[in-house]
Amino acid sequence: MKKILIANRGEIASRIIETCQKMQIETIAIYSDADQDLPYVKAADYSFRIGEAPVAKSYLLADDILDLAVREGADAIHPGYGFLSENSEFVKKTEQRGLVFIGPPSSVIEKMGDKVTARKTMQEAGIPVVPGSGFAIGTVDEAAVIAERIGYPVMLKASGGGGGIGMQLLESREDLEKVFVSAKTRAKAYFGNDEVFLEKYISESRHIEVQIFGDDHGHAVHLFERECSVQRRNQKVIEEAPSPSISEETRRNICGAAVKAALHVGYRNAGTVEFIMDEKEQFYFLEMNTRLQVEHRVTEMITSLDLVKWQILAADGKVLPLSQSEIRKLGHALEFRIYAEDPVRFIPSPGKLNAFTYPEHADFVLDRTYEEGNQITPFYDPLIAKAVVYGENRDKALEKASEVFENVRIEGVKSNVPLFSKIVKDDVFKSGQYNTSYLQQSKIVG
C-alpha cells in the first residue's frame, strides 16, 4: 500500500497517520467544516473537505468518500472507529471500487453487528452468553413474558446497538411498559433497525474485553485483555491492561474463548471480544467490535506492538507478524478519556479550548483530537484527548497518572480531569477491586 484514505477524524485519524508515516505510506484526510483546523488535518499528506459539520452531511457520506479515494489514487480505506467502521455495506462498496478495506470482511461485520445474530453465533461456538431472549422481541407483552422468565432486573438492548448506546436497565414490568415503544423508536433512529432483545442484568459486574487479530491464512491470536469497568452511561471512561484483579486461570480462559470466537467466524484484522463477568469470575459474551478500539493504546503499551501496523499488514494479505507464543505482555498501562464535559453531571461542555497544557513524560502518550485555540463543537463526541500512562507495575502507573493530572491544564471548557485526579488516588480504584457500578456508587463524584 502506498496511499491510504482515513475515513475518520480527530485523534484516531492522527494515530493512523502516525503509523503510516513510519511505514512511508501517504495519507489522505477528510474533514468537515467544523474540523478544518484540527491537528490531524495538518498532519496528513493530503486533506480534503468532505462536507458540513453534521455527520450525515460529512463523515457518513460513503459514496463521496469513496469517490475521493478513487480520484486521489488511494489504495485502501482505514475507517478508524465509529462512523462507517462497522458498516458492512460500506465495506462492500469499498471493495467494488477496487479499494482495500482495512478491517474484517463485510460478512463478519454484518453477522457480529446484529447482537441477536452475534449471540446465536457465539452459542454455536460454545462461548457462554448472558441469559436472555435470544431473538428480537416484537411486542411489550412478549417482552414481559420473557422478562418474567429471565427474572428482573433485565437489560433492554437494541440489536443493532453498541458502545453502550440503546441500553436500558429495567427493574419491573412497569419500567418495561414505559420504555419499550420508545426504545424501538430510538433504535430505529440510531441504527436503522428497531429490533430489541432482553438480557439478564448482572449486578456487580466487570467489563473485560480481549484484543484479537486474524489474518487471511487461518491464524488468530489474542493480545491479552483490558479492564473497562469504569463507565458512565454504560460508556467507558478508563481502561487498563492487564485487568488488575482477575486470576491467571480466568485470564487464560477468557483470552482462549476470544480466540475461539475469532476462529469460528473467520475473523480477519483487528477486533475486540467483549465480556461481562460476575463476582465469581464467570464470564459471558457481550459483543464483538469489528474494528480498532478507542483503547487500543493500552494494549500497545504492554505488548510494544503497533496495532495499526498490524491492521495494514493483515489487510495487505500478510501473515500475522507474531504467533501466540511470541506475544508477550510487560508492565501495566491505563488510558483516561479526557472529555469536554461536566465532571459531575457528565453533560458535554462545548466551547473554545483556550488552554491545553500537559507534561512531557517518557511513559506518557497523549492522543489529541484538539489543541489550544480549537473549537470543540456539539456535533461529535466531546473527546479532547486520550491520556495513556505506562508503568513497570500498576502502582507505578498510577503514580505517573497522578503526576500527569496534577499538571494538565484545560481552560475554556469543563473537563473530567478533576475527576481523574480523584480516581487515581481513590482506595477502591487503587485496589483494583471495582466494577461497572464504581462511578455511580463512589463518593468521589460530586
CSV table of C-alpha atoms in Angstrom, one decimal:
chain,number,residue,atom,x,y,z
A,1,MET,CA,0.0,0.0,0.0
A,2,LYS,CA,1.3,3.4,-0.9
A,3,LYS,CA,-1.7,5.7,-0.1
A,4,ILE,CA,-4.5,5.3,2.5
A,5,LEU,CA,-7.6,7.5,2.9
A,6,ILE,CA,-8.7,7.8,6.5
A,7,ALA,CA,-12.4,7.8,6.7
A,8,ASN,CA,-12.5,9.4,10.2
A,9,ARG,CA,-11.5,12.4,12.2
A,10,GLY,CA,-9.7,13.6,15.4
A,11,GLU,CA,-7.3,11.6,17.5
A,12,ILE,CA,-7.8,8.3,15.7
A,13,ALA,CA,-7.0,9.9,12.4
A,14,SER,CA,-3.8,11.3,13.9
A,15,ARG,CA,-3.0,7.9,15.3
A,16,ILE,CA,-3.3,6.2,11.9
A,17,ILE,CA,-1.3,9.0,10.3
A,18,GLU,CA,1.5,8.4,12.8
A,19,THR,CA,1.9,4.7,11.8
A,20,CYS,CA,1.5,5.4,8.1
A,21,GLN,CA,4.4,7.9,8.3
A,22,LYS,CA,6.6,5.3,9.9
A,23,MET,CA,5.7,2.9,7.1
A,24,GLN,CA,6.2,5.6,4.4
A,25,ILE,CA,2.6,5.4,3.3
A,26,GLU,CA,0.9,8.6,2.2
A,27,THR,CA,-2.3,9.6,3.9
A,28,ILE,CA,-5.5,11.4,2.8
A,29,ALA,CA,-7.5,13.1,5.5
A,30,ILE,CA,-11.1,14.2,5.2
A,31,TYR,CA,-12.7,17.0,7.3
A,32,SER,CA,-16.0,18.7,7.9
A,33,ASP,CA,-16.4,22.4,8.1
A,34,ALA,CA,-16.2,22.1,11.9
A,35,ASP,CA,-12.9,20.3,11.8
A,36,GLN,CA,-10.8,22.1,9.3
A,37,ASP,CA,-8.4,23.5,11.9
A,38,LEU,CA,-7.8,20.3,13.8
A,39,PRO,CA,-4.3,18.7,14.2
A,40,TYR,CA,-4.9,15.7,12.1
A,41,VAL,CA,-5.9,17.8,9.0
A,42,LYS,CA,-2.4,19.4,9.1
A,43,ALA,CA,-0.6,16.1,9.8
A,44,ALA,CA,-1.9,14.3,6.7
A,45,ASP,CA,-0.1,14.4,3.4
A,46,TYR,CA,-3.4,15.5,1.7
A,47,SER,CA,-6.6,16.9,3.2
A,48,PHE,CA,-10.0,17.5,1.6
A,49,ARG,CA,-13.3,19.0,2.8
A,50,ILE,CA,-15.9,16.3,2.8
A,51,GLY,CA,-19.0,18.3,3.9
A,52,GLU,CA,-20.9,20.3,6.5
A,53,ALA,CA,-20.5,19.7,10.3
A,54,PRO,CA,-23.3,17.2,10.9
A,55,VAL,CA,-22.1,13.6,10.4
A,56,ALA,CA,-24.9,12.8,8.0
A,57,LYS,CA,-23.5,15.6,5.7
A,58,SER,CA,-19.8,14.7,6.1
A,59,TYR,CA,-18.3,11.6,7.7
A,60,LEU,CA,-21.2,9.3,6.7
A,61,LEU,CA,-21.2,10.3,3.1
A,62,ALA,CA,-19.9,6.9,1.9
A,63,ASP,CA,-20.1,7.4,-1.8
A,64,ASP,CA,-18.4,10.8,-1.6
A,65,ILE,CA,-15.6,9.4,0.5
A,66,LEU,CA,-15.1,6.6,-2.0
A,67,ASP,CA,-15.2,8.9,-5.0
A,68,LEU,CA,-12.5,11.0,-3.4
A,69,ALA,CA,-10.4,7.9,-2.6
A,70,VAL,CA,-10.5,6.7,-6.2
A,71,ARG,CA,-9.9,10.2,-7.6
A,72,GLU,CA,-6.8,10.7,-5.4
A,73,GLY,CA,-5.3,7.3,-6.1
A,74,ALA,CA,-5.8,5.7,-2.7
A,75,ASP,CA,-5.1,2.0,-2.4
A,76,ALA,CA,-7.1,1.5,0.8
A,77,ILE,CA,-9.6,2.9,3.3
A,78,HIS,CA,-8.9,2.9,7.0
A,79,PRO,CA,-12.2,3.5,8.8
A,80,GLY,CA,-10.9,4.1,12.4
A,81,TYR,CA,-13.7,3.6,14.9
A,82,GLY,CA,-17.3,4.8,14.8
A,83,PHE,CA,-18.9,6.4,11.7
A,84,LEU,CA,-18.6,3.8,8.8
A,85,SER,CA,-16.2,1.4,10.5
A,86,GLU,CA,-18.8,-1.3,11.2
A,87,ASN,CA,-21.0,-0.6,8.1
A,88,SER,CA,-21.0,-3.8,6.0
A,89,GLU,CA,-22.5,-2.0,3.0
A,90,PHE,CA,-19.6,0.5,3.1
A,91,VAL,CA,-17.1,-2.4,3.1
A,92,LYS,CA,-18.8,-4.0,0.0
A,93,LYS,CA,-18.8,-0.6,-1.8
A,94,THR,CA,-15.1,-0.1,-0.9
A,95,GLU,CA,-14.2,-3.5,-2.5
A,96,GLN,CA,-16.4,-2.9,-5.5
A,97,ARG,CA,-14.4,0.3,-6.2
A,98,GLY,CA,-11.2,-1.7,-6.2
A,99,LEU,CA,-10.0,-0.5,-2.8
A,100,VAL,CA,-8.8,-2.4,0.2
A,101,PHE,CA,-10.9,-2.1,3.4
A,102,ILE,CA,-8.6,-2.2,6.4
A,103,GLY,CA,-10.8,-4.3,8.7
A,104,PRO,CA,-12.7,-7.6,8.7
A,105,PRO,CA,-14.8,-8.9,5.9
A,106,SER,CA,-18.3,-7.5,5.3
A,107,SER,CA,-19.9,-10.9,6.2
A,108,VAL,CA,-18.3,-10.8,9.7
A,109,ILE,CA,-19.2,-7.2,10.3
A,110,GLU,CA,-22.8,-8.0,9.3
A,111,LYS,CA,-23.1,-11.1,11.5
A,112,MET,CA,-21.5,-9.5,14.5
A,113,GLY,CA,-23.2,-6.1,14.1
A,114,ASP,CA,-26.6,-7.7,14.8
A,115,LYS,CA,-26.5,-8.5,18.5
A,116,VAL,CA,-29.1,-11.2,18.3
A,117,THR,CA,-27.3,-13.0,15.5
A,118,ALA,CA,-24.0,-12.5,17.3
A,119,ARG,CA,-25.4,-14.2,20.4
A,120,LYS,CA,-26.5,-17.2,18.4
A,121,THR,CA,-23.2,-17.4,16.6
A,122,MET,CA,-21.3,-17.4,19.9
A,123,GLN,CA,-23.5,-20.1,21.4
A,124,GLU,CA,-22.8,-22.2,18.3
A,125,ALA,CA,-19.1,-21.7,19.0
A,126,GLY,CA,-19.5,-22.8,22.6
A,127,ILE,CA,-18.9,-19.4,24.1
A,128,PRO,CA,-21.2,-18.6,27.2
A,129,VAL,CA,-23.7,-15.8,26.6
A,130,VAL,CA,-25.8,-13.8,29.1
A,131,PRO,CA,-29.2,-15.5,29.7
A,132,GLY,CA,-31.7,-13.6,27.5
A,133,SER,CA,-34.4,-13.7,24.9
A,134,GLY,CA,-32.0,-15.0,22.1
A,135,PHE,CA,-34.3,-13.3,19.5
A,136,ALA,CA,-35.8,-10.0,18.6
A,137,ILE,CA,-38.9,-9.1,20.5
A,138,GLY,CA,-41.9,-7.6,18.7
A,139,THR,CA,-44.4,-6.5,21.4
A,140,VAL,CA,-44.3,-5.3,25.0
A,141,ASP,CA,-46.5,-8.3,26.1
A,142,GLU,CA,-44.0,-10.7,24.6
A,143,ALA,CA,-41.2,-8.8,26.3
A,144,ALA,CA,-43.0,-9.0,29.6
A,145,VAL,CA,-43.3,-12.8,29.5
A,146,ILE,CA,-39.6,-13.2,28.7
A,147,ALA,CA,-38.6,-10.7,31.4
A,148,GLU,CA,-40.6,-12.7,34.0
A,149,ARG,CA,-38.9,-15.9,32.8
A,150,ILE,CA,-35.4,-14.4,33.0
A,151,GLY,CA,-36.1,-12.5,36.2
A,152,TYR,CA,-35.8,-8.8,36.9
A,153,PRO,CA,-33.7,-6.7,36.6
A,154,VAL,CA,-33.1,-7.0,32.9
A,155,MET,CA,-31.4,-5.0,30.2
A,156,LEU,CA,-33.3,-3.9,27.1
A,157,LYS,CA,-30.9,-3.6,24.2
A,158,ALA,CA,-31.0,-2.6,20.6
A,159,SER,CA,-30.0,-5.4,18.3
A,160,GLY,CA,-28.0,-3.0,16.1
A,161,GLY,CA,-26.6,-1.1,19.0
A,162,GLY,CA,-23.1,-0.8,20.5
A,163,GLY,CA,-20.9,1.3,22.7
A,164,GLY,CA,-23.5,1.4,25.4
A,165,ILE,CA,-26.0,3.2,23.2
A,166,GLY,CA,-29.5,1.9,23.2
A,167,MET,CA,-29.3,0.1,26.5
A,168,GLN,CA,-31.8,0.5,29.4
A,169,LEU,CA,-31.9,-1.2,32.8
A,170,LEU,CA,-35.4,-2.3,33.8
A,171,GLU,CA,-36.4,-3.2,37.4
A,172,SER,CA,-40.0,-4.1,36.8
A,173,ARG,CA,-42.8,-4.7,34.2
A,174,GLU,CA,-43.9,-1.1,34.8
A,175,ASP,CA,-40.4,0.1,33.7
A,176,LEU,CA,-40.7,-2.2,30.6
A,177,GLU,CA,-44.0,-0.8,29.6
A,178,LYS,CA,-42.8,2.8,30.0
A,179,VAL,CA,-39.8,2.4,27.6
A,180,PHE,CA,-40.5,-0.4,25.2
A,181,VAL,CA,-42.0,1.5,22.3
A,182,SER,CA,-39.6,4.5,22.7
A,183,ALA,CA,-36.7,2.1,22.8
A,184,LYS,CA,-37.7,0.6,19.5
A,185,THR,CA,-38.2,4.0,18.0
A,186,ARG,CA,-34.8,5.2,19.3
A,187,ALA,CA,-33.1,2.0,18.0
A,188,LYS,CA,-34.5,2.7,14.5
A,189,ALA,CA,-33.3,6.3,14.6
A,190,TYR,CA,-29.8,5.4,15.8
A,191,PHE,CA,-29.1,2.2,14.0
A,192,GLY,CA,-31.7,1.9,11.2
A,193,ASN,CA,-33.1,-1.2,12.9
A,194,ASP,CA,-35.8,-1.2,15.5
A,195,GLU,CA,-35.2,-4.7,16.8
A,196,VAL,CA,-34.6,-5.1,20.5
A,197,PHE,CA,-33.9,-8.0,22.8
A,198,LEU,CA,-33.6,-8.7,26.6
A,199,GLU,CA,-30.7,-9.9,28.7
A,200,LYS,CA,-30.4,-10.7,32.3
A,201,TYR,CA,-28.8,-7.8,34.2
A,202,ILE,CA,-25.7,-9.0,36.1
A,203,SER,CA,-25.1,-6.8,39.1
A,204,GLU,CA,-21.7,-6.0,40.5
A,205,SER,CA,-20.3,-6.9,37.0
A,206,ARG,CA,-16.9,-6.4,35.4
A,207,HIS,CA,-16.4,-5.4,31.8
A,208,ILE,CA,-13.5,-7.3,30.4
A,209,GLU,CA,-12.5,-7.3,26.7
A,210,VAL,CA,-9.9,-9.2,24.7
A,211,GLN,CA,-8.0,-7.8,21.8
A,212,ILE,CA,-7.9,-10.3,18.9
A,213,PHE,CA,-6.3,-10.3,15.5
A,214,GLY,CA,-6.8,-12.6,12.5
A,215,ASP,CA,-5.3,-12.9,9.0
A,216,ASP,CA,-6.2,-14.4,5.7
A,217,HIS,CA,-4.2,-17.6,6.4
A,218,GLY,CA,-6.4,-19.0,9.1
A,219,HIS,CA,-4.5,-17.6,12.1
A,220,ALA,CA,-6.0,-15.9,15.1
A,221,VAL,CA,-4.3,-14.6,18.2
A,222,HIS,CA,-5.1,-12.6,21.3
A,223,LEU,CA,-3.1,-9.7,22.6
A,224,PHE,CA,-4.4,-10.1,26.2
A,225,GLU,CA,-7.3,-8.4,28.0
A,226,ARG,CA,-8.3,-4.9,29.0
A,227,GLU,CA,-10.4,-3.9,32.0
A,228,CYS,CA,-13.1,-1.4,31.0
A,229,SER,CA,-15.3,-1.3,34.1
A,230,VAL,CA,-15.1,2.5,34.9
A,231,GLN,CA,-18.1,3.7,32.9
A,232,ARG,CA,-20.7,6.5,32.9
A,233,ARG,CA,-23.9,6.0,31.0
A,234,ASN,CA,-22.7,2.5,30.0
A,235,GLN,CA,-19.8,4.1,28.2
A,236,LYS,CA,-16.1,3.6,29.1
A,237,VAL,CA,-14.1,6.3,30.7
A,238,ILE,CA,-11.0,4.5,31.9
A,239,GLU,CA,-9.4,1.3,30.5
A,240,GLU,CA,-6.4,-0.6,31.7
A,241,ALA,CA,-4.3,-3.6,30.7
A,242,PRO,CA,-4.0,-6.1,32.0
A,243,SER,CA,-7.0,-6.4,34.3
A,244,PRO,CA,-5.9,-5.7,37.8
A,245,SER,CA,-7.6,-8.4,39.7
A,246,ILE,CA,-8.8,-11.4,37.6
A,247,SER,CA,-7.0,-14.7,38.2
A,248,GLU,CA,-4.4,-16.2,35.8
A,249,GLU,CA,-6.8,-19.1,35.2
A,250,THR,CA,-9.6,-16.7,34.2
A,251,ARG,CA,-7.2,-14.7,32.1
A,252,ARG,CA,-6.2,-17.8,30.1
A,253,ASN,CA,-9.9,-18.9,29.8
A,254,ILE,CA,-11.3,-15.6,28.6
A,255,CYS,CA,-8.5,-15.0,26.1
A,256,GLY,CA,-8.9,-18.5,24.8
A,257,ALA,CA,-12.6,-18.0,24.4
A,258,ALA,CA,-11.9,-14.8,22.4
A,259,VAL,CA,-9.6,-16.6,20.0
A,260,LYS,CA,-12.1,-19.5,19.7
A,261,ALA,CA,-14.8,-16.9,18.8
A,262,ALA,CA,-12.5,-15.3,16.2
A,263,LEU,CA,-11.7,-18.6,14.5
A,264,HIS,CA,-15.4,-19.6,14.5
A,265,VAL,CA,-16.4,-16.5,12.5
A,266,GLY,CA,-13.3,-16.5,10.2
A,267,TYR,CA,-12.1,-13.2,11.7
A,268,ARG,CA,-9.5,-11.0,9.9
A,269,ASN,CA,-7.8,-7.9,11.1
A,270,ALA,CA,-8.2,-6.2,14.5
A,271,GLY,CA,-11.2,-6.8,16.7
A,272,THR,CA,-12.3,-7.0,20.3
A,273,VAL,CA,-14.5,-9.6,22.0
A,274,GLU,CA,-16.2,-8.0,25.0
A,275,PHE,CA,-17.4,-10.0,28.0
A,276,ILE,CA,-19.3,-9.2,31.2
A,277,MET,CA,-18.0,-11.0,34.3
A,278,ASP,CA,-19.8,-11.7,37.6
A,279,GLU,CA,-18.3,-11.7,41.1
A,280,LYS,CA,-17.3,-15.4,40.7
A,281,GLU,CA,-15.4,-14.6,37.5
A,282,GLN,CA,-17.9,-16.4,35.3
A,283,PHE,CA,-17.8,-14.5,32.1
A,284,TYR,CA,-20.3,-14.1,29.3
A,285,PHE,CA,-20.1,-12.9,25.7
A,286,LEU,CA,-21.4,-9.3,25.4
A,287,GLU,CA,-20.5,-8.3,21.8
A,288,MET,CA,-17.7,-8.3,19.2
A,289,ASN,CA,-16.4,-5.0,18.0
A,290,THR,CA,-15.3,-5.4,14.4
A,291,ARG,CA,-12.8,-2.6,14.3
A,292,LEU,CA,-9.9,-0.9,16.2
A,293,GLN,CA,-11.0,0.1,19.7
A,294,VAL,CA,-10.5,3.6,21.2
A,295,GLU,CA,-8.5,2.0,23.9
A,296,HIS,CA,-6.0,0.1,21.7
A,297,ARG,CA,-3.1,2.2,23.0
A,298,VAL,CA,-3.1,0.4,26.4
A,299,THR,CA,-2.6,-2.9,24.6
A,300,GLU,CA,0.2,-1.4,22.5
A,301,MET,CA,1.9,-0.1,25.7
A,302,ILE,CA,2.1,-3.6,27.4
A,303,THR,CA,3.0,-5.5,24.2
A,304,SER,CA,5.2,-2.9,22.5
A,305,LEU,CA,3.3,-3.7,19.3
A,306,ASP,CA,1.8,-1.3,16.7
A,307,LEU,CA,-1.8,-2.4,16.2
A,308,VAL,CA,-2.4,-0.1,13.3
A,309,LYS,CA,0.7,-1.5,11.5
A,310,TRP,CA,-0.7,-5.0,12.1
A,311,GLN,CA,-4.0,-3.8,10.6
A,312,ILE,CA,-2.3,-2.6,7.5
A,313,LEU,CA,-0.3,-5.8,7.1
A,314,ALA,CA,-3.3,-8.0,7.6
A,315,ALA,CA,-5.3,-6.0,5.1
A,316,ASP,CA,-2.5,-6.4,2.6
A,317,GLY,CA,-2.7,-10.2,2.9
A,318,LYS,CA,0.3,-10.7,5.1
A,319,VAL,CA,0.6,-13.4,7.8
A,320,LEU,CA,0.4,-12.0,11.3
A,321,PRO,CA,3.8,-10.8,12.4
A,322,LEU,CA,3.9,-12.9,15.6
A,323,SER,CA,2.4,-16.3,16.7
A,324,GLN,CA,0.6,-16.5,20.0
A,325,SER,CA,3.6,-17.9,21.9
A,326,GLU,CA,5.7,-14.9,20.7
A,327,ILE,CA,3.3,-12.3,22.0
A,328,ARG,CA,4.4,-11.0,25.4
A,329,LYS,CA,3.0,-8.6,27.9
A,330,LEU,CA,5.1,-6.5,30.3
A,331,GLY,CA,4.1,-3.8,32.8
A,332,HIS,CA,0.8,-2.0,33.2
A,333,ALA,CA,-1.0,0.7,31.2
A,334,LEU,CA,-4.1,2.9,31.9
A,335,GLU,CA,-6.0,5.1,29.5
A,336,PHE,CA,-8.1,8.0,30.6
A,337,ARG,CA,-10.6,9.6,28.1
A,338,ILE,CA,-10.4,13.3,28.6
A,339,TYR,CA,-13.8,14.7,27.7
A,340,ALA,CA,-15.1,18.3,27.4
A,341,GLU,CA,-17.9,17.6,29.9
A,342,ASP,CA,-19.1,18.5,33.4
A,343,PRO,CA,-17.2,16.1,35.7
A,344,VAL,CA,-20.2,15.6,38.0
A,345,ARG,CA,-23.2,15.5,35.7
A,346,PHE,CA,-21.3,14.2,32.6
A,347,ILE,CA,-23.0,16.7,30.4
A,348,PRO,CA,-21.0,17.8,27.3
A,349,SER,CA,-19.3,21.2,27.6
A,350,PRO,CA,-18.6,22.5,24.0
A,351,GLY,CA,-16.7,25.8,23.5
A,352,LYS,CA,-13.2,27.1,22.6
A,353,LEU,CA,-10.3,25.3,24.1
A,354,ASN,CA,-8.4,28.4,25.3
A,355,ALA,CA,-5.6,26.5,27.1
A,356,PHE,CA,-4.5,22.9,27.0
A,357,THR,CA,-1.1,22.1,28.5
A,358,TYR,CA,0.2,18.8,29.7
A,359,PRO,CA,3.5,17.3,30.9
A,360,GLU,CA,6.1,15.5,28.7
A,361,HIS,CA,6.9,12.1,30.1
A,362,ALA,CA,8.7,9.1,28.6
A,363,ASP,CA,5.9,6.7,29.7
A,364,PHE,CA,3.0,9.0,28.8
A,365,VAL,CA,1.2,9.3,25.5
A,366,LEU,CA,-1.4,11.9,24.7
A,367,ASP,CA,-3.6,11.3,21.6
A,368,ARG,CA,-5.2,14.6,20.9
A,369,THR,CA,-8.3,15.5,19.0
A,370,TYR,CA,-8.0,19.2,19.8
A,371,GLU,CA,-5.2,21.6,20.6
A,372,GLU,CA,-5.2,25.1,22.1
A,373,GLY,CA,-7.4,27.5,20.1
A,374,ASN,CA,-9.6,24.8,18.6
A,375,GLN,CA,-13.4,25.0,18.9
A,376,ILE,CA,-15.0,21.9,20.5
A,377,THR,CA,-18.3,21.7,18.7
A,378,PRO,CA,-21.5,19.9,19.7
A,379,PHE,CA,-21.5,17.8,16.5
A,380,TYR,CA,-19.3,15.0,17.7
A,381,ASP,CA,-18.2,13.0,20.7
A,382,PRO,CA,-16.5,15.6,23.0
A,383,LEU,CA,-13.3,13.7,23.4
A,384,ILE,CA,-10.5,16.2,23.9
A,385,ALA,CA,-7.7,13.6,24.1
A,386,LYS,CA,-6.7,10.2,25.5
A,387,ALA,CA,-4.1,10.2,28.2
A,388,VAL,CA,-2.2,6.8,28.4
A,389,VAL,CA,0.3,6.1,31.0
A,390,TYR,CA,2.7,3.1,31.5
A,391,GLY,CA,4.5,1.7,34.5
A,392,GLU,CA,6.5,-1.4,35.3
A,393,ASN,CA,3.6,-2.3,37.5
A,394,ARG,CA,0.1,-0.9,38.3
A,395,ASP,CA,1.3,1.1,41.3
A,396,LYS,CA,4.0,2.8,39.3
A,397,ALA,CA,1.5,3.5,36.5
A,398,LEU,CA,-1.0,5.1,39.0
A,399,GLU,CA,1.8,7.2,40.4
A,400,LYS,CA,2.6,8.5,37.0
A,401,ALA,CA,-1.1,9.1,36.2
A,402,SER,CA,-1.5,11.2,39.4
A,403,GLU,CA,1.5,13.3,38.4
A,404,VAL,CA,0.2,13.8,34.9
A,405,PHE,CA,-3.2,15.0,36.1
A,406,GLU,CA,-1.7,17.4,38.6
A,407,ASN,CA,0.0,19.0,35.6
A,408,VAL,CA,-2.8,19.0,33.0
A,409,ARG,CA,-4.4,22.4,32.5
A,410,ILE,CA,-7.6,22.9,30.4
A,411,GLU,CA,-9.4,26.3,30.1
A,412,GLY,CA,-12.4,27.4,28.1
A,413,VAL,CA,-14.4,24.3,28.6
A,414,LYS,CA,-15.2,22.0,31.6
A,415,SER,CA,-13.4,18.6,31.6
A,416,ASN,CA,-13.3,15.4,33.6
A,417,VAL,CA,-9.6,15.9,34.5
A,418,PRO,CA,-10.5,16.8,38.2
A,419,LEU,CA,-12.4,13.5,38.4
A,420,PHE,CA,-9.4,11.5,37.2
A,421,SER,CA,-7.2,13.3,39.7
A,422,LYS,CA,-9.5,11.9,42.4
A,423,ILE,CA,-9.9,8.4,40.9
A,424,VAL,CA,-6.2,7.6,40.7
A,425,LYS,CA,-5.9,8.3,44.5
A,426,ASP,CA,-9.1,6.5,45.5
A,427,ASP,CA,-8.6,3.4,47.6
A,428,VAL,CA,-11.2,1.4,45.8
A,429,PHE,CA,-9.8,2.1,42.4
A,430,LYS,CA,-6.2,1.6,43.6
A,431,SER,CA,-7.2,-1.8,45.0
A,432,GLY,CA,-8.3,-2.9,41.5
A,433,GLN,CA,-11.5,-4.4,43.1
A,434,TYR,CA,-14.0,-2.2,41.3
A,435,ASN,CA,-16.9,-3.0,38.9
A,436,THR,CA,-19.2,-1.2,36.4
A,437,SER,CA,-21.1,0.5,39.3
A,438,TYR,CA,-17.9,2.2,40.6
A,439,LEU,CA,-18.7,5.7,39.4
A,440,GLN,CA,-22.4,5.5,40.3
A,441,GLN,CA,-21.6,4.3,43.9
A,442,SER,CA,-18.4,6.2,44.5
A,443,LYS,CA,-18.4,9.3,46.7
A,444,ILE,CA,-15.7,10.9,44.6
A,445,VAL,CA,-18.2,12.1,42.0
A,446,GLY,CA,-19.7,15.4,43.2
